Tab-separated table of C-alpha atoms in Angstrom:
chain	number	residue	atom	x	y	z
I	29	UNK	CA	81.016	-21.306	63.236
I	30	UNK	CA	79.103	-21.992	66.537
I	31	UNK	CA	76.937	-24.658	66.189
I	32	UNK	CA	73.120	-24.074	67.193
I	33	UNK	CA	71.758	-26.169	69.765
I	34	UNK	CA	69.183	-28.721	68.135
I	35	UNK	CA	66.405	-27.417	70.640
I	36	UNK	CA	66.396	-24.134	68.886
I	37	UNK	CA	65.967	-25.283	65.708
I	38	UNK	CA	63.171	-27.410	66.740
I	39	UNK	CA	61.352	-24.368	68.787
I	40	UNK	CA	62.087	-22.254	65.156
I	41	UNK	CA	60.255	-25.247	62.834
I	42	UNK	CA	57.325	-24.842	65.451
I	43	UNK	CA	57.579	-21.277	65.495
I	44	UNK	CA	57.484	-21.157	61.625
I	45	UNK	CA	54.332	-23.229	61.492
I	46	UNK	CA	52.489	-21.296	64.151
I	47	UNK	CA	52.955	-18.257	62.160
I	48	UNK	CA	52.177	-19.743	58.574
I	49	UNK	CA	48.715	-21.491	60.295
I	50	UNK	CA	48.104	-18.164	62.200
I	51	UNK	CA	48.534	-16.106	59.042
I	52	UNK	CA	46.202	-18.577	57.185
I	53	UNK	CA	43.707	-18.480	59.408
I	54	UNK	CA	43.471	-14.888	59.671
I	55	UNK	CA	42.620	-14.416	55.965
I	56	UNK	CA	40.257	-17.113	54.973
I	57	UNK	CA	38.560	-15.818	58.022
I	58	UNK	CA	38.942	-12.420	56.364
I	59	UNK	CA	36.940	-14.251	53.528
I	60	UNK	CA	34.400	-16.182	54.856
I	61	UNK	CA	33.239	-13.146	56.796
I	62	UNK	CA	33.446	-11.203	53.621
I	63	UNK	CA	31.221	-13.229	51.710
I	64	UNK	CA	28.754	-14.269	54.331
I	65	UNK	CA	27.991	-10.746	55.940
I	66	UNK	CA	24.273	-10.818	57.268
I	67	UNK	CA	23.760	-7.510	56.155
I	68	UNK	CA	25.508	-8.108	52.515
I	69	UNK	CA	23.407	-11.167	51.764
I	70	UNK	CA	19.983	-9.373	53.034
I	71	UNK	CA	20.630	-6.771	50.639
I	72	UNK	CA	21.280	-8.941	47.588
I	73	UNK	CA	18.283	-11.005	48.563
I	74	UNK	CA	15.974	-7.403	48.378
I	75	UNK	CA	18.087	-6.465	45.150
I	76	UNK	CA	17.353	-9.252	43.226
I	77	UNK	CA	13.452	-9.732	44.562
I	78	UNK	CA	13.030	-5.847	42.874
I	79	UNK	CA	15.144	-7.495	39.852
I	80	UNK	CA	12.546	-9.988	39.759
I	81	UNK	CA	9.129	-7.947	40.150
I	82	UNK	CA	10.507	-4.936	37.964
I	83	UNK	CA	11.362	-7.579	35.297
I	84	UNK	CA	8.253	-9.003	35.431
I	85	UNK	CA	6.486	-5.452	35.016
I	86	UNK	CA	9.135	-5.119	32.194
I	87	UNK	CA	8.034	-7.795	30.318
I	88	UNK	CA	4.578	-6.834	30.510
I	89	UNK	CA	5.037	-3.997	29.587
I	90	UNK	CA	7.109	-5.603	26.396
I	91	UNK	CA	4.064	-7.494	26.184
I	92	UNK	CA	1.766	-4.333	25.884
I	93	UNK	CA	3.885	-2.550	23.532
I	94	UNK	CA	4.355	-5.809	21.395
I	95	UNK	CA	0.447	-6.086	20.616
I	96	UNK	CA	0.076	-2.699	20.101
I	97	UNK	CA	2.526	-2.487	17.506
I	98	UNK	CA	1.065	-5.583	16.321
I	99	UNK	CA	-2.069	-3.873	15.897
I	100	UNK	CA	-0.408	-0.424	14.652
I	101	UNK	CA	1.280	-2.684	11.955
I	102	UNK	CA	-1.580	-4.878	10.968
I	103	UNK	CA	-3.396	-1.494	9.940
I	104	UNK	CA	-0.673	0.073	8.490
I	105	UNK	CA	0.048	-2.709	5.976
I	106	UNK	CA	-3.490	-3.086	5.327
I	107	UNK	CA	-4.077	0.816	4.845
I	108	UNK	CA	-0.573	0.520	2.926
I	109	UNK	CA	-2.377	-1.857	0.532
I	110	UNK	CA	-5.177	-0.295	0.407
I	111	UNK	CA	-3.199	2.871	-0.633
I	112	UNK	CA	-0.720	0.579	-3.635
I	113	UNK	CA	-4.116	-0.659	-4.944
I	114	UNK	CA	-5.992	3.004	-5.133
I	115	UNK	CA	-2.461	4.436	-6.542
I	116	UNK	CA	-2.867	2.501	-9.411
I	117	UNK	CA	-6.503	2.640	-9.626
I	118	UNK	CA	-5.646	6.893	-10.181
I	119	UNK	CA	-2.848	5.768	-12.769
I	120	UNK	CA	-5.457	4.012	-15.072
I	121	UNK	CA	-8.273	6.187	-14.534
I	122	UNK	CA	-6.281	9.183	-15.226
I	123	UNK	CA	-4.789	7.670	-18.305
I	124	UNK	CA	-8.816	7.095	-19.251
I	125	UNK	CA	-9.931	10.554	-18.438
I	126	UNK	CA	-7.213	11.907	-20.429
I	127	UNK	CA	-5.947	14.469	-17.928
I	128	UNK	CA	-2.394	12.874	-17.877
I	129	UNK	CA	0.038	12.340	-20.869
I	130	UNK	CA	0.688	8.940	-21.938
I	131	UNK	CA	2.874	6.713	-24.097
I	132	UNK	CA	2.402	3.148	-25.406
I	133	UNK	CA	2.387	1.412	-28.867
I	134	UNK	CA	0.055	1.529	-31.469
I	135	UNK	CA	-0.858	3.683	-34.613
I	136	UNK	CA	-0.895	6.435	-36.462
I	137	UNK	CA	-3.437	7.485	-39.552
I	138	UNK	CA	-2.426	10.576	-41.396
I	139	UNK	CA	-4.514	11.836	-44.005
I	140	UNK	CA	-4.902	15.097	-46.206
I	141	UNK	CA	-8.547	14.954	-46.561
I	142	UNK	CA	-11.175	16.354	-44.484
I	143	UNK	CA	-13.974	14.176	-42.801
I	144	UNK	CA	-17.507	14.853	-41.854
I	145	UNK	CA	-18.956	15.074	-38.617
I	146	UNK	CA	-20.222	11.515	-39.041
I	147	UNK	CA	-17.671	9.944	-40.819
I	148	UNK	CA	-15.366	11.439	-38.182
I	149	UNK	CA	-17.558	9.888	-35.198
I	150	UNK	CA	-18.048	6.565	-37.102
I	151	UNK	CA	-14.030	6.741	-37.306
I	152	UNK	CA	-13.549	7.363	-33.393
I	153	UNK	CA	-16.504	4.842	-32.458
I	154	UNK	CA	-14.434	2.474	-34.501
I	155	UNK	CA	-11.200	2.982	-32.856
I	156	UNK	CA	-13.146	2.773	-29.236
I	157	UNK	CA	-14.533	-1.046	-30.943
I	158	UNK	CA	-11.369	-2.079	-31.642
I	159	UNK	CA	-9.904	-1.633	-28.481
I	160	UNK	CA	-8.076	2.286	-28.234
I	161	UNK	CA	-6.869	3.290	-24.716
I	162	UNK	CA	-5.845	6.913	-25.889
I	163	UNK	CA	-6.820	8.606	-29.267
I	164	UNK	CA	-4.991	12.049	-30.065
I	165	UNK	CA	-6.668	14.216	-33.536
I	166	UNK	CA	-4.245	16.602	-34.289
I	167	UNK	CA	-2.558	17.678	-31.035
I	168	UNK	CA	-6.142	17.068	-29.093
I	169	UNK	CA	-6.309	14.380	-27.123
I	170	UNK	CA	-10.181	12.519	-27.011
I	171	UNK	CA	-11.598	12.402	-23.626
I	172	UNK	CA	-14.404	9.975	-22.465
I	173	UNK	CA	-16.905	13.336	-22.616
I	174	UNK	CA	-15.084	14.174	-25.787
I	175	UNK	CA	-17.891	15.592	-28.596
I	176	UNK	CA	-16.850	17.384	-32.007
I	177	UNK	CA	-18.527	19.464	-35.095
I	178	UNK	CA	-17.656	19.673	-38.642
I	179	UNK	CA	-14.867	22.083	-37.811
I	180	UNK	CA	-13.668	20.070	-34.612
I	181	UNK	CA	-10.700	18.546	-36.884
I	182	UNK	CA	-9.574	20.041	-39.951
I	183	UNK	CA	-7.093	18.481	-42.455
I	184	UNK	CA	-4.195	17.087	-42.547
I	185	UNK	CA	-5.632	14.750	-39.778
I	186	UNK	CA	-2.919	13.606	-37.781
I	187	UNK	CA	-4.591	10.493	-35.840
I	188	UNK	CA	-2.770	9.125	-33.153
I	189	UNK	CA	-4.115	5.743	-31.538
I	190	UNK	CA	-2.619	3.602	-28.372
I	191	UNK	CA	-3.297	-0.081	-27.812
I	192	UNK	CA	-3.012	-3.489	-29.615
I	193	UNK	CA	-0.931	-2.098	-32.639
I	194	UNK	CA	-1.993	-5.186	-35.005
I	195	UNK	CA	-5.370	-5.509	-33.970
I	196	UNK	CA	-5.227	-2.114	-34.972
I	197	UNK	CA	-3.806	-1.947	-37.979
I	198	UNK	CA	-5.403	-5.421	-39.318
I	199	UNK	CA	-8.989	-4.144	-38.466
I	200	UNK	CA	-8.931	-0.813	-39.869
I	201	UNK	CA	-7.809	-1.807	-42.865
I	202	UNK	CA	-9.508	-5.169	-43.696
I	203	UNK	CA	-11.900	-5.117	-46.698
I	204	UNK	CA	-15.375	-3.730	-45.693
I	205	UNK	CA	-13.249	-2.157	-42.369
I	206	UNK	CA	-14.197	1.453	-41.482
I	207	UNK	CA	-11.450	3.110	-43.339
I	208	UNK	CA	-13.541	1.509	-46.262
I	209	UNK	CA	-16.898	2.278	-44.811
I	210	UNK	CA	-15.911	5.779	-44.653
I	211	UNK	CA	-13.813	5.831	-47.957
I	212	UNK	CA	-10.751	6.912	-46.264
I	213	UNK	CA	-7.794	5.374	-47.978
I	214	UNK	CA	-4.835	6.372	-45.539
I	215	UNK	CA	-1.691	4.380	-44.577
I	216	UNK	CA	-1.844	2.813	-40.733
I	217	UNK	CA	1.671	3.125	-39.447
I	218	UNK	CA	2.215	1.118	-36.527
I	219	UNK	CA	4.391	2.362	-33.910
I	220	UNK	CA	6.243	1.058	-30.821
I	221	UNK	CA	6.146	3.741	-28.768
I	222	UNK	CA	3.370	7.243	-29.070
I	223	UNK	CA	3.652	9.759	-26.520
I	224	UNK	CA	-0.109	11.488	-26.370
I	225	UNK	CA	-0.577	14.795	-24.761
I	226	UNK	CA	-2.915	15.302	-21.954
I	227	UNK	CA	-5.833	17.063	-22.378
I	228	UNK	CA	-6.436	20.199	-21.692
O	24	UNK	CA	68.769	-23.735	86.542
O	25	UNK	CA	66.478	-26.171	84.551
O	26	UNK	CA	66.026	-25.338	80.356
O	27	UNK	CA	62.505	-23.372	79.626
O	28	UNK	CA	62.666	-25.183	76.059
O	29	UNK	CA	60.299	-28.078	77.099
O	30	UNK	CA	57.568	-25.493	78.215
O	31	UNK	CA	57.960	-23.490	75.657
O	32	UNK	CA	57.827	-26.240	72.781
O	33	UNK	CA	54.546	-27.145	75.054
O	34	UNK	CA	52.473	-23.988	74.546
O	35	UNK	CA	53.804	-24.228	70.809
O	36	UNK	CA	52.140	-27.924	70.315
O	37	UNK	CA	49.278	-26.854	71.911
O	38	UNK	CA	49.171	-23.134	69.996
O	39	UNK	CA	49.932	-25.193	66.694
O	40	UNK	CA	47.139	-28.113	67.710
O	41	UNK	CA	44.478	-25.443	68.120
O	42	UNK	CA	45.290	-23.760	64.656
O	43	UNK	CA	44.865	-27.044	63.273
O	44	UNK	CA	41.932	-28.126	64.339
O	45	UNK	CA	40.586	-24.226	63.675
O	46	UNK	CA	41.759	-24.452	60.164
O	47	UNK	CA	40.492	-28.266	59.659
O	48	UNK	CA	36.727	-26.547	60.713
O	49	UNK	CA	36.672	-23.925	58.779
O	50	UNK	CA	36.471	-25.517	55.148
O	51	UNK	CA	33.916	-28.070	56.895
O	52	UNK	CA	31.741	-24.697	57.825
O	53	UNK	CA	31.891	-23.969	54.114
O	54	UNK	CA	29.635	-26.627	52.973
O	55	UNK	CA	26.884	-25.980	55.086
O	56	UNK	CA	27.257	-22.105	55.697
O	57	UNK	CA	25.384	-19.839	53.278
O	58	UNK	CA	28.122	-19.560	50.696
O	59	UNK	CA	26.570	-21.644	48.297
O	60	UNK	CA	22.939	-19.814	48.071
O	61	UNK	CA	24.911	-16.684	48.046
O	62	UNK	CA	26.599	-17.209	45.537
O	63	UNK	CA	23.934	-18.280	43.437
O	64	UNK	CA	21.897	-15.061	45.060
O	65	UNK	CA	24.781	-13.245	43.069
O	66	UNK	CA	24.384	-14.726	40.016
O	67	UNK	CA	20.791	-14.532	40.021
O	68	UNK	CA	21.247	-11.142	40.114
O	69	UNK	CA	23.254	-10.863	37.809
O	70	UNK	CA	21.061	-13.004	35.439
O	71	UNK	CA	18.376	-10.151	36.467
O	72	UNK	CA	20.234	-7.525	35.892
O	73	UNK	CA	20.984	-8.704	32.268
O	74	UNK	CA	17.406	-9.623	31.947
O	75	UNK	CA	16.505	-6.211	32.464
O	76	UNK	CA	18.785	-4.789	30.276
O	77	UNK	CA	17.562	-7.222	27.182
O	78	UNK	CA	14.183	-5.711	28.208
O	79	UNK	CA	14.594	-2.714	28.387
O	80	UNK	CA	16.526	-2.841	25.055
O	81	UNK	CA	13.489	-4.786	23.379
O	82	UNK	CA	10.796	-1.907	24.836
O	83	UNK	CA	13.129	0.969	23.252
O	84	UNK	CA	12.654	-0.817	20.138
O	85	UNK	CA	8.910	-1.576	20.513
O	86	UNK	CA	8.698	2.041	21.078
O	87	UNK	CA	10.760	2.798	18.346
O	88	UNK	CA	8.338	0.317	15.874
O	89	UNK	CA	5.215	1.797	17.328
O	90	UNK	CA	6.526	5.086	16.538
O	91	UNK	CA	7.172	4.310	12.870
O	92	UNK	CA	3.820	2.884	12.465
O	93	UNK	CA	2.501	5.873	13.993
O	94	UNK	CA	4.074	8.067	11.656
O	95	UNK	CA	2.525	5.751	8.783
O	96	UNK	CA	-0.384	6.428	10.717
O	97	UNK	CA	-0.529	10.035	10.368
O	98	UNK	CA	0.108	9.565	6.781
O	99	UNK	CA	-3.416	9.277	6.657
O	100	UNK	CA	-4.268	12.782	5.712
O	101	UNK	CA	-2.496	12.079	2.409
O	102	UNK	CA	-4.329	8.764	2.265
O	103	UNK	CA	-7.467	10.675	2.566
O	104	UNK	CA	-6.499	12.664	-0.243
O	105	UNK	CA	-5.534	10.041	-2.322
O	106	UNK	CA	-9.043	8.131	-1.757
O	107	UNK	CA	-10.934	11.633	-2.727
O	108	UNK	CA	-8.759	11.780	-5.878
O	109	UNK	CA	-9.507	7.962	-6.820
O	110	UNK	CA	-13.064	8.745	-5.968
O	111	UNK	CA	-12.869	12.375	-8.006
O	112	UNK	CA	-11.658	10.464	-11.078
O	113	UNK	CA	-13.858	7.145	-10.710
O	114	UNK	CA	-16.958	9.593	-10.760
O	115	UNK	CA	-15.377	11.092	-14.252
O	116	UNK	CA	-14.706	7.514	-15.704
O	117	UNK	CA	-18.339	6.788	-14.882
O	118	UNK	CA	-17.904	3.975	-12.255
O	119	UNK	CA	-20.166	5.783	-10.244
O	120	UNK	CA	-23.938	6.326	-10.324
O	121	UNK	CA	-24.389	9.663	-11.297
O	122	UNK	CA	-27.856	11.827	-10.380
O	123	UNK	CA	-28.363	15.532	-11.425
O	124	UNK	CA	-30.596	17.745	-13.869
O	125	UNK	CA	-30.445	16.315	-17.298
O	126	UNK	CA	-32.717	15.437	-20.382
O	127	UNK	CA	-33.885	12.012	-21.899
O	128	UNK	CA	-34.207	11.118	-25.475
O	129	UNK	CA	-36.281	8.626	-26.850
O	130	UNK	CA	-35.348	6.826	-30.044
O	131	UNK	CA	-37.746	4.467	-31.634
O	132	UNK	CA	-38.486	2.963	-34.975
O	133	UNK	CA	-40.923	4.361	-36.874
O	134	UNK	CA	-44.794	3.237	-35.785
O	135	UNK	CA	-45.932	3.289	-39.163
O	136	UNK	CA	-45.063	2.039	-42.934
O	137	UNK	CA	-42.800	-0.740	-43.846
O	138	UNK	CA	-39.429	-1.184	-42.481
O	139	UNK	CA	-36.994	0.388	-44.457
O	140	UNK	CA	-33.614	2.159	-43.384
O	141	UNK	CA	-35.119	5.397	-42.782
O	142	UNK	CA	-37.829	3.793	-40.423
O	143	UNK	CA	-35.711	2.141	-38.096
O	144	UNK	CA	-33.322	3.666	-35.502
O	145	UNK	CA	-30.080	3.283	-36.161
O	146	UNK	CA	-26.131	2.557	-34.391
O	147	UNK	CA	-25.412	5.443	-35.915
O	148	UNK	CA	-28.268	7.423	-34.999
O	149	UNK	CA	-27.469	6.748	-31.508
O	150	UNK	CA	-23.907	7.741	-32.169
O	151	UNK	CA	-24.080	11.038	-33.284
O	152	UNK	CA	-26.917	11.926	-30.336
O	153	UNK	CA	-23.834	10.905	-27.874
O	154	UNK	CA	-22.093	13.372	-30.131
O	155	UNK	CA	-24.377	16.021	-29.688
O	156	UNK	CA	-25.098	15.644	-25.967
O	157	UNK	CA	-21.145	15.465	-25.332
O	158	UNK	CA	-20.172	18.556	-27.404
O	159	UNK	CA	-23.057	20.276	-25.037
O	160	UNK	CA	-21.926	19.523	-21.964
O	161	UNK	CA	-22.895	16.479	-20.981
O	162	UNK	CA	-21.385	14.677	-18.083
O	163	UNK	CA	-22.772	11.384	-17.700
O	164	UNK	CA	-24.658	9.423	-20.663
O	165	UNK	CA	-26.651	6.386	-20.737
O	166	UNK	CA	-28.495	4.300	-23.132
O	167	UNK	CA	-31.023	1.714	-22.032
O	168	UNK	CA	-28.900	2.129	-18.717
O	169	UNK	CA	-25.870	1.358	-20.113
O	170	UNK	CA	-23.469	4.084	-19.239
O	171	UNK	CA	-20.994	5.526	-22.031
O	172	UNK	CA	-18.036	5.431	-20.544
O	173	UNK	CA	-14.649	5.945	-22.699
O	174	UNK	CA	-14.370	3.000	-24.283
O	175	UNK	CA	-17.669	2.295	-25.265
O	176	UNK	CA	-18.921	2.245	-28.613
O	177	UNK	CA	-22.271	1.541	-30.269
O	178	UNK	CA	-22.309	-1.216	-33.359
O	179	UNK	CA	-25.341	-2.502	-34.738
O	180	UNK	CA	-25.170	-6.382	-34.861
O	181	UNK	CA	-27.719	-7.905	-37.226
O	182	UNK	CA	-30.988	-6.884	-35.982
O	183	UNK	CA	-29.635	-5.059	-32.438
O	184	UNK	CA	-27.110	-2.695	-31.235
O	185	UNK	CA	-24.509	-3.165	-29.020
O	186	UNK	CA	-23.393	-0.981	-26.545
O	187	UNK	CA	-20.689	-2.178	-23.860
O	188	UNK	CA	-21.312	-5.690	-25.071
O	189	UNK	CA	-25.018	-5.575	-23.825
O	190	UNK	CA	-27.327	-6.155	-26.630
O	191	UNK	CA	-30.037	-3.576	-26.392
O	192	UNK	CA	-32.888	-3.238	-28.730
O	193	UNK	CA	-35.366	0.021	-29.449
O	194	UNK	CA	-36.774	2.092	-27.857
O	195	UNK	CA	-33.725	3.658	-26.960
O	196	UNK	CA	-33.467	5.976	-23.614
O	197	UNK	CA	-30.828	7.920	-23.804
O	198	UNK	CA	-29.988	9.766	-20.760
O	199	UNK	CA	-27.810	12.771	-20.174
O	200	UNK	CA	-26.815	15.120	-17.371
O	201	UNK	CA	-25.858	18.309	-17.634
O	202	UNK	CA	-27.263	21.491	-18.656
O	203	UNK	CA	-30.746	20.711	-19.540
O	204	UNK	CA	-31.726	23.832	-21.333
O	205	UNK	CA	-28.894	24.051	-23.376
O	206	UNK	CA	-28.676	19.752	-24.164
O	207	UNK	CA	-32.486	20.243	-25.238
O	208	UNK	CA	-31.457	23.140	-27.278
O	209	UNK	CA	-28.706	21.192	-28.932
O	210	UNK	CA	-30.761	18.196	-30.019
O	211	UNK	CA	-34.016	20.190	-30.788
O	212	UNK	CA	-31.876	21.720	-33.264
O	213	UNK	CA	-32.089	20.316	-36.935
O	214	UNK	CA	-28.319	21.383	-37.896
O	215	UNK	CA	-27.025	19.092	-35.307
O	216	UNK	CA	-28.776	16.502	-36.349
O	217	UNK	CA	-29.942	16.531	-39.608
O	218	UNK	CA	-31.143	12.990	-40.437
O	219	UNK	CA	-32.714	12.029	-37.526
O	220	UNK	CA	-34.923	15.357	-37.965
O	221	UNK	CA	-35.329	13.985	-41.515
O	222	UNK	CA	-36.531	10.759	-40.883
O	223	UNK	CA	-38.877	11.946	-38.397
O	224	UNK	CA	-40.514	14.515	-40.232
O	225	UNK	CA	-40.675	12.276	-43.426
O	226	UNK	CA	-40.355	8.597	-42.375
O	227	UNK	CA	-42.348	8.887	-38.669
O	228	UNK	CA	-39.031	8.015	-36.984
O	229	UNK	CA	-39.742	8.533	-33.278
O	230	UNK	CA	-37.289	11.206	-31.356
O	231	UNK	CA	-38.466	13.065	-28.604
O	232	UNK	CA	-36.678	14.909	-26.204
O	233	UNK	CA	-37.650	15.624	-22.288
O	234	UNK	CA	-35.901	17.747	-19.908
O	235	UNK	CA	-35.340	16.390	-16.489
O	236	UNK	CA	-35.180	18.167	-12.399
O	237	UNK	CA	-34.060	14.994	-11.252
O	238	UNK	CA	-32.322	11.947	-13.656
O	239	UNK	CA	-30.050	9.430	-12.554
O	240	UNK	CA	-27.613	7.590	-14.291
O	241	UNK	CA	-25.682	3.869	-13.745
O	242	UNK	CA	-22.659	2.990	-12.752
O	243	UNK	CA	-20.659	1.321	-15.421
O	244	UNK	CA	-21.159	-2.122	-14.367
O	245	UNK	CA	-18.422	-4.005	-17.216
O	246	UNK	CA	-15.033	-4.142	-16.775
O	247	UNK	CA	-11.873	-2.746	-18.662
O	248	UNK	CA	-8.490	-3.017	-18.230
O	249	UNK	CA	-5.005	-1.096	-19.851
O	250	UNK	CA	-3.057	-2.759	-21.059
O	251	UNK	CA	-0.867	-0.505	-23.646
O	252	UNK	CA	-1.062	3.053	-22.397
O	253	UNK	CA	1.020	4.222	-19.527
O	254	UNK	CA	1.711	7.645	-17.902
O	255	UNK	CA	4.895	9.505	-19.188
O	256	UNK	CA	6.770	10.310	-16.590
O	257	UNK	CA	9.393	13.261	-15.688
């Protein structure tokens, strides 16, 4: 094998470097030129000053939208409560006015005789003392504008009462009580649950 | 002929001291040229651009919210409806003052003689009068301005009568709306009430009976409260 002059090795070593620096330099000028374009960096600078007033419109806009549903809310949840509350004002007054069937404990007087008109009212004027929510006479249900005759009720009287069964029971039939004022000597059943009918 | 190695290793020193010093510079330029705000230029922009998208994320959802609320909003019809219904039914339970045609009914104890049972006016008198006025078509009653509502009841306690837990003592007004012809008919009318017409034409009891253009009526001003009775539902 010839051998190669040391000169040309040397002038290949400096050849090799020249090329590797040259190469080098070409791309991180490549890079630099890349990322520091003028035009590039004037357009990014626009970009983000629209970023920066559009976001600023955004949030106000956010803002705007926040405080009126705020607002919208606010009303809702009041007229929401407003609406709960009258809901169950209807629910008791309809139970009261009798135009809605209800259930509940309490009593039941069943008796074979017939009453008069006044021993009849004295009865019902009773139950109303004593604390009834819902009176039924024989499939009728008593209303607050509720008003009878002699032939209003006929026997057997099926009297169905709602409210505080013992209080109930206990007063009706204590000595001098009106079952005794009106010399009515029936049974008072109490009961868990009654189911009324509405009236009609 | 003399080598051309030595010149040519020359311009290579020289070629290789220029890149050198060219590619010592340029990381030096990197410090002070724009590279640094730029990049930070970039991310702010990104930051923005995320920003924006959180916002404009958070205003489809405001929108969304406002929407709902709206749509609670126009709910209100039925809410309207609702508040006439309450207000329908509060008017029946009597929580309401009530004015119309109508008659009024004075009950007193008898002027004369000595007081005896059939000289006085009585719980029960008062009773069956409701009674009477109710099976005629009442639709509001009061007595001494206490309005009968459907829980009331009328109890004489020892020397006075009490109606909706409000002692009240004679003369009794009773008031009634409704048809006044046919109310003044019904009490007028001895078979409806048969002692009261007794008393009055034997004892001096004092009934009297006036029909009325204009009458108005109380609110019930007590309270009340249900506790056992609920609606059935289904």
């Amino acid at each position: 094998m010839p051998k190669i002059p040391q000169r040309i090795i040397y002038v290949l070593l400096a050849c090799t470097l020249m090329g590797f620096f040259l190469t080098r330099q070409f791309y991180l000028q490549e890079k630099v030129k890349k990322v520091t374009q003028p035009e590039r960096e004037k357009e990014l600078a626009l970009e983000v000053s629209q970023l920066i007033k559009s976001n600023k419109e955004l949030q106000q806009q956010l803002a705007k939208l926040n405080a009126q549903y705020d607002t919208l809310h606010q009303k809702t949840q009041n007229r929401q409560n407003a609406k709960n509350s009258l809901k169950a004002s209807i629910d008791e007054y309809q139970i009261i006015v009798g135009s809605m069937a209800v259930k509940g404990p309490g009593i039941v007087l069943e008796a074979n005789e017939d009453l008069s008109l006044t021993q009849m009212t004295d009865l019902i004027n009773a139950l109303k003392n004593i604390g009834a929510e819902a009176i039924e006479i024989n499939g009728i249900r008593i209303t607050p504008t509720s008003g009878w005759d002699d032939d209003s009720f006929k026997s057997p009287l099926f009297i169905k009462v709602i409210g505080d069964s013992r209080i109930l029971k206990d007063s009706l039939e204590r000595r001098g009580g009106i079952l005794e004022q009106i010399g009515l000597s029936v049974a008072v059943k109490i009961q868990h649950e009654l189911h009324l009918v509405a009236a009609k | 002929m003399r080598s051309p190695i030595p010149y040519i290793l020359i311009i290579l020193g020289v070629g290789i001291g220029l890149l050198i010093t060219t590619q010592w510079k340029t990381p030096q330029k990197r410090s002070v040229n724009p590279i640094g705000p730029f990049l930070a230029l970039q991310q702010t922009d990104r930051d923005l651009i995320n920003e924006q998208l959180t916002l404009k994320n958070d205003i489809t959802m405001a929108q969304k919210n406002i929407d709902t609320e709206t749509n609670l909003t126009k709910q209100d019809a039925a809410s309207s409806q609702i508040a006439e219904q309450a207000q329908i039914l509060k008017e029946k339970v009597g929580l309401t003052d009530k004015r119309g045609t109508g008659v009024v009914v004075t009950l007193d104890d008898s002027a004369s003689g000595s007081g005896t049972a059939d000289t006085i006016s009585h719980a029960a008198d008062l009773r069956d009068i409701v009674n009477v006025l109710w099976k005629n078509g009442a639709q509001a009653i009061s007595i001494n301005n206490e309005r009968i509502i459907f829980n009331s009841s009328i109890d004489c306690i020892v020397n006075t009568i009490l109606i909706n837990n409000t002692k009240t003592t004679p003369p009794y007004t009773i008031s009634a709306i409704g048809d006044s012809r046919q109310l003044n008919n019904a009490l007028r009318n001895t078979a409806y009430l048969p002692e009261i017409a007794k008393r009055v034409k034997s004892e001096g009891l004092i009934f009297t009976v006036r029909s009325k253009w204009i009458l108005s009526i109380p609110a019930f001003n007590g309270s009340f409260e249900i506790l056992y009775a609920t609606k059935e539902t289904g």
